[in-house]
PDB file of C-alpha atoms in Angstrom:
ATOM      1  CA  UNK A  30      -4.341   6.729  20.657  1.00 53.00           C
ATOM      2  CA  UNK A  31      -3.172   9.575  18.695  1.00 53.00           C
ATOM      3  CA  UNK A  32      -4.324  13.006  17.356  1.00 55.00           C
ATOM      4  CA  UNK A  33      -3.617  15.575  14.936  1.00 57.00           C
ATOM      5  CA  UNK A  34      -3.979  19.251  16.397  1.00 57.00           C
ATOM      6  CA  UNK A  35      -6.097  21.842  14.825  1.00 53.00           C
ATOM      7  CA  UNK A  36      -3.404  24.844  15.569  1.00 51.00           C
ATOM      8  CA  UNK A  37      -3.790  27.063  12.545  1.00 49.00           C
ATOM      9  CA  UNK A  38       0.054  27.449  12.520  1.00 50.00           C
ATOM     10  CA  UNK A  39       1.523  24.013  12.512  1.00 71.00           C
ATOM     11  CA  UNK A  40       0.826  20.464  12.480  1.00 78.00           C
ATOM     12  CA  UNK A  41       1.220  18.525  15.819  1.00 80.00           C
ATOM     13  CA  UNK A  42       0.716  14.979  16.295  1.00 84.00           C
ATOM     14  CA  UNK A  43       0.554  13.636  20.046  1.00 84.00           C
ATOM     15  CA  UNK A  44      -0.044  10.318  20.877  1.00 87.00           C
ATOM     16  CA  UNK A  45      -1.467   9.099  24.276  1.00 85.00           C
ATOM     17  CA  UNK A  46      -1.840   5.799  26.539  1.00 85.00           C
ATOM     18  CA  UNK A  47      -4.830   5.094  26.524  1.00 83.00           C
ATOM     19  CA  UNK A  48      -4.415   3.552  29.471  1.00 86.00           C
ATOM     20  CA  UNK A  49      -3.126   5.880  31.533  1.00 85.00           C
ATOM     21  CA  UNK A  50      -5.898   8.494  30.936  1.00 82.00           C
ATOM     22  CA  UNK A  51      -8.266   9.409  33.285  1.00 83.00           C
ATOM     23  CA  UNK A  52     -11.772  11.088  32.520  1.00 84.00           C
ATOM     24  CA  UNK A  53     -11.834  14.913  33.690  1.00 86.00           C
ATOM     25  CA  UNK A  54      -8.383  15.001  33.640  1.00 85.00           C
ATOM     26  CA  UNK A  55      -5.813  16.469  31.460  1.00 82.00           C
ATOM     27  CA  UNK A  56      -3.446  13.187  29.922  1.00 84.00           C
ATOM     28  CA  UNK A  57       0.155  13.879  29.238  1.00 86.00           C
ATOM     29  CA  UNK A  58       1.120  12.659  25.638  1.00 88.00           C
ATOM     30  CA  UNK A  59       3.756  10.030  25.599  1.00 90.00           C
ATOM     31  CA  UNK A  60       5.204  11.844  23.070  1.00 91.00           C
ATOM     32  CA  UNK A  61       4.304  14.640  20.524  1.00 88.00           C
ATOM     33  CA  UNK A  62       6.163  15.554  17.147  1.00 89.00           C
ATOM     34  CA  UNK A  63       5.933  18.209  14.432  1.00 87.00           C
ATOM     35  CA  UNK A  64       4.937  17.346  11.152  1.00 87.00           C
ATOM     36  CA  UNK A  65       4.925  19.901   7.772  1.00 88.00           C
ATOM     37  CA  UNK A  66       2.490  21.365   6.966  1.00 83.00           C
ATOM     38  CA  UNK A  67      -0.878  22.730   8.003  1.00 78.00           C
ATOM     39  CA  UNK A  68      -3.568  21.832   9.622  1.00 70.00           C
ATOM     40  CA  UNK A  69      -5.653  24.985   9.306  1.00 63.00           C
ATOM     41  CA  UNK A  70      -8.917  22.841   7.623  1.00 58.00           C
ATOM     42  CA  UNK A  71     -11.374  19.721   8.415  1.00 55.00           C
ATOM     43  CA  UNK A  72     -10.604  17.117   6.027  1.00 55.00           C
ATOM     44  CA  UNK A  73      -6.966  16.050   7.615  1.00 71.00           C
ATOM     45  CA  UNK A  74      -6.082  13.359   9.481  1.00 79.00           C
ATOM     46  CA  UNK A  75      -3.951   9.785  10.456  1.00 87.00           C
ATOM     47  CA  UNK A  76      -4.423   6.457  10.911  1.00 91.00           C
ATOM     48  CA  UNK A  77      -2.328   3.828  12.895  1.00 92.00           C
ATOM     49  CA  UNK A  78      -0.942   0.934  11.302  1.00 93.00           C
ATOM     50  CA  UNK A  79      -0.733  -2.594  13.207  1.00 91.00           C
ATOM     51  CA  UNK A  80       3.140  -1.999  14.123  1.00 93.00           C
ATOM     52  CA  UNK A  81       2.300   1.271  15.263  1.00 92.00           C
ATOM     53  CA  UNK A  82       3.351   3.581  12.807  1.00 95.00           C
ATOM     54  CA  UNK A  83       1.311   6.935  12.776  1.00 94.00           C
ATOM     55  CA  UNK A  84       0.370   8.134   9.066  1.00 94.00           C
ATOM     56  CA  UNK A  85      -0.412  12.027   8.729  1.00 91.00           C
ATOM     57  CA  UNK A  86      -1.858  13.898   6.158  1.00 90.00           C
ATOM     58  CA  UNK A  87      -2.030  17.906   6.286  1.00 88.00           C
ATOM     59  CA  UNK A  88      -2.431  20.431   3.082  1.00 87.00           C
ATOM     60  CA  UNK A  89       0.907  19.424   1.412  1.00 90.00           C
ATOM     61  CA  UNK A  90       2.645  16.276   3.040  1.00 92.00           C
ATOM     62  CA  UNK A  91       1.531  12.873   4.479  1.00 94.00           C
ATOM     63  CA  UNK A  92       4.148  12.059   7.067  1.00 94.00           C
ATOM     64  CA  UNK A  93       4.784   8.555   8.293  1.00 96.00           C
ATOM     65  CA  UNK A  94       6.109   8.494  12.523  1.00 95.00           C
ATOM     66  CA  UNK A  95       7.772   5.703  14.265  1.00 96.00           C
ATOM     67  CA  UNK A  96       5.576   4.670  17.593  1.00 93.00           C
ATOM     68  CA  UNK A  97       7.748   6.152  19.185  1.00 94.00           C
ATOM     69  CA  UNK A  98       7.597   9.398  17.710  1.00 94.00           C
ATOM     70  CA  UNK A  99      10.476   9.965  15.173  1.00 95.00           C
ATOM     71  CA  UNK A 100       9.471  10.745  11.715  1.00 96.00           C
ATOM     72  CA  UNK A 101      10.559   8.074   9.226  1.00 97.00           C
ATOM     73  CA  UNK A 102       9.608  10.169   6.050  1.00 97.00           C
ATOM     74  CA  UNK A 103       7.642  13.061   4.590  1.00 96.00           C
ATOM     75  CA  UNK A 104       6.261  13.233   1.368  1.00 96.00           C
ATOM     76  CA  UNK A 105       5.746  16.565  -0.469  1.00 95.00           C
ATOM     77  CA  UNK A 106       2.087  16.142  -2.489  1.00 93.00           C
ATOM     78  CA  UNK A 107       1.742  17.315  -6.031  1.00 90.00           C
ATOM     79  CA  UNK A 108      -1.105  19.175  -5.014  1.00 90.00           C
ATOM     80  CA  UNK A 109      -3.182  19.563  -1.788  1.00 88.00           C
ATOM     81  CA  UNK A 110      -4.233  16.035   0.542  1.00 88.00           C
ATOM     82  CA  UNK A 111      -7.351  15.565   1.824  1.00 84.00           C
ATOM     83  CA  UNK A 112      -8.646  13.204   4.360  1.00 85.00           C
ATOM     84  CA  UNK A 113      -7.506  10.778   6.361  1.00 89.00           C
ATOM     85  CA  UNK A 114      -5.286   8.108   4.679  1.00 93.00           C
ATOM     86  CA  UNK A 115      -5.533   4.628   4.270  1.00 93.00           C
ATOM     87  CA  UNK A 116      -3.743   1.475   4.538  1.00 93.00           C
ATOM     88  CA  UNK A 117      -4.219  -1.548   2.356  1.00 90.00           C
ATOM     89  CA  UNK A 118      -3.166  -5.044   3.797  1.00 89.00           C
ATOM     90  CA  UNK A 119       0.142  -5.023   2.102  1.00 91.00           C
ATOM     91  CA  UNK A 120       1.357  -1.599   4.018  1.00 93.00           C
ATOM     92  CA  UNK A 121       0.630   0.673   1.037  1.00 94.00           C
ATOM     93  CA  UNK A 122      -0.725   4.063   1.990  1.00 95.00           C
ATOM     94  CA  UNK A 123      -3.458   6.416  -0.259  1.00 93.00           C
ATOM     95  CA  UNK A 124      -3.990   9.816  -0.153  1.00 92.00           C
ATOM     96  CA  UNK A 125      -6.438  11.664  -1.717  1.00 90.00           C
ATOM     97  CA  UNK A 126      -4.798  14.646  -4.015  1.00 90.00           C
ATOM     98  CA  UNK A 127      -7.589  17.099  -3.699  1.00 88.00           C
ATOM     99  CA  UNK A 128      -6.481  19.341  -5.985  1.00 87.00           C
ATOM    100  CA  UNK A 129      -5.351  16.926  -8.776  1.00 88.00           C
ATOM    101  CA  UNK A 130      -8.388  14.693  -8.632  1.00 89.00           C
ATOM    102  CA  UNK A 131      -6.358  11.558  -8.122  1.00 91.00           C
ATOM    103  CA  UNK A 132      -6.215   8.642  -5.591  1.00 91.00           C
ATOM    104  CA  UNK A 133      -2.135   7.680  -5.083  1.00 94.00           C
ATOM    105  CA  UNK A 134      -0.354   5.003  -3.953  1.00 94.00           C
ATOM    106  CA  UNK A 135       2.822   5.503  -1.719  1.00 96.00           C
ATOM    107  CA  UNK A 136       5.112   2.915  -0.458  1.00 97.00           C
ATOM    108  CA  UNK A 137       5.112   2.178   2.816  1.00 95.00           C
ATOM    109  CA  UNK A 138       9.274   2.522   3.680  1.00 96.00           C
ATOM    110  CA  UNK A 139      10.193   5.548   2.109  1.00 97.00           C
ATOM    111  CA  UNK A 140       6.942   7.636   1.097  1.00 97.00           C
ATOM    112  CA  UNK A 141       7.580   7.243  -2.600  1.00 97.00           C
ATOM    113  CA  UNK A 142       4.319   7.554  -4.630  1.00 96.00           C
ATOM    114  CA  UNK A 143       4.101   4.537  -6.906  1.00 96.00           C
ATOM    115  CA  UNK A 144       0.593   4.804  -8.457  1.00 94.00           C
ATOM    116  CA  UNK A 145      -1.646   7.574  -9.305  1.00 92.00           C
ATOM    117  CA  UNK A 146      -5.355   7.202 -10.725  1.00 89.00           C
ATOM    118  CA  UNK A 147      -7.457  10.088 -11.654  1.00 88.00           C
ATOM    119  CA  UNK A 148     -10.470  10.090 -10.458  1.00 85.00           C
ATOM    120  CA  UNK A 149     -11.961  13.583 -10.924  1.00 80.00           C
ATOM    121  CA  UNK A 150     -11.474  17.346 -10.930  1.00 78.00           C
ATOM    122  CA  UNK A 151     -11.388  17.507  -7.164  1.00 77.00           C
ATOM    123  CA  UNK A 152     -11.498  15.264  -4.606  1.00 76.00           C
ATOM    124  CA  UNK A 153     -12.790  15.853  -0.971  1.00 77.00           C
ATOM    125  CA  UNK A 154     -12.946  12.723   0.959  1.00 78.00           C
ATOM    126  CA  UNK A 155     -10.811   9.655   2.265  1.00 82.00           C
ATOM    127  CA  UNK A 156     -10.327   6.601   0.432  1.00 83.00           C
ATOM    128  CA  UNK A 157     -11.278   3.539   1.436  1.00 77.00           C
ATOM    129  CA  UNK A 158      -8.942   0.241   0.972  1.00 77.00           C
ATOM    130  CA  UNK A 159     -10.674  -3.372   1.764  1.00 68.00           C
ATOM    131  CA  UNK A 160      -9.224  -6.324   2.901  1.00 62.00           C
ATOM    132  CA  UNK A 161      -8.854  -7.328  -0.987  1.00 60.00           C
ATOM    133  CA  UNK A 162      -7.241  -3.571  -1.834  1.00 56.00           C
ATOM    134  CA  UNK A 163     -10.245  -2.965  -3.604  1.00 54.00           C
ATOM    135  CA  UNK A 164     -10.773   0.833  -3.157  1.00 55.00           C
ATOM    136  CA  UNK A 165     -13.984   2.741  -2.950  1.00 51.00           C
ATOM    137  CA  UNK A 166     -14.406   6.697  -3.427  1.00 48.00           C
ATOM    138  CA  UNK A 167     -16.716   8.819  -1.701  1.00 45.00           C
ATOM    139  CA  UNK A 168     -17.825  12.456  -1.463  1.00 43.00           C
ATOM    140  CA  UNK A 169     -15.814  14.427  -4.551  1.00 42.00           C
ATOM    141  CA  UNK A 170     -16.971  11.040  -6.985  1.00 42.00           C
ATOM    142  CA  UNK A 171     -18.998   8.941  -5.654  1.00 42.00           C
ATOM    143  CA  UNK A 172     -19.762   7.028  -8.708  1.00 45.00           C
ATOM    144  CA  UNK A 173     -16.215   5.611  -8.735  1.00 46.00           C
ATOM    145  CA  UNK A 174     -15.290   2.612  -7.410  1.00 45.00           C
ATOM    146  CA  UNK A 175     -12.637  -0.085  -8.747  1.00 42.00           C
ATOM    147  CA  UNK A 176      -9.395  -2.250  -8.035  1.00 39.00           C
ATOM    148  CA  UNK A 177      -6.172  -0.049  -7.434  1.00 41.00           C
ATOM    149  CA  UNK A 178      -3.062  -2.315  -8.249  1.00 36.00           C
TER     150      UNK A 178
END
C-alpha cells in the first residue's frame, strides 16, 4: 500500500508491504519520496496502477512514481488539482482542475495533458473512469456525465 502525508509543508508519499506490517506496531516504508507540491488540504490523493506505478495529486502537480520509488514525471497543473486521480483501462490518467472547472486527460509516459473538458466553474471531487472510459462527475457538477475520448 501507499499513502500521501498530510505535512502542511511538503508532499510525502511512502509506500508499505503490506505484508510485513504488523497491527500495533509502527511499519517501516519500503521506500518514501518527495513529490511538489502541497498537501496542506483534504481533497488530494493517489492511486496505484496494475504495474505499480503510484499517481499523486497535490495543489499544483500530479506526479507519477516508479514502484520502486523514483519519480518518472511531474506535471505542473494550469490551475489547482483536486482529488484523487484516475486511471482509465488504456493507462490514461484524469485530474480534476479545481480551479479551471475542467476534467483532463494526461498521458500515461510523460505527464503530458492531451485532453481537457470543461465541466464547470469549480470542481471539487475525483473523477471516475469505467471499464469503457466512460467518465462520471460528482460533487462540483453532478449533473455531468459523458464519454471522454
Amino acid at each position: 500500500g501507499a499513502r500521501i502525508s498530510t505535512n502542511e509543508t511538503k508532499a510525502l508519499v511512502y509506500c508499505y508491504d503490506a505484508k510485513k506490517t504488523t497491527k500495533g506496531q509502527v511499519s517501516t516504508p519500503e521506500w518514501y519520496t518527495a513529490v511538489k507540491g502541497e498537501n496542506k488540504q483534504t481533497g488530494y490523493g493517489l492511486v496505484v496502477d496494475g504495474n505499480g506505478v503510484v499517481y499523486v495529486a497535490t495543489d499544483k502537480y500530479i506526479t507519477a512514481i516508479s514502484s520502486t520509488g523514483s519519480v518518472l514525471w511531474a506535471t505542473e497543473v494550469a490551475g489547482t488539482a483536486y482529488g484523487v486521480p484516475a486511471i482509465d483501462n488504456e493507462g490514461y490518467i484524469y485530474y480534476n482542475d479545481a480551479e479551471k472547472g475542467s476534467l483532463v486527460k494526461l498521458e500515461p509516459a510523460t505527464g503530458k495533458a492531451i485532453a481537457s473538458l470543461q465541466l464547470g466553474t469549480e470542481l471539487k471531487s475525483s473523477p471516475t473512469i469505467s471499464a469503457a472510459n466512460a467518465w462520471s462527475q460528482m460533487g462540483g457538477n453532478p449533473g455531468k456525465s459523458g464519454y471522454m475520448y
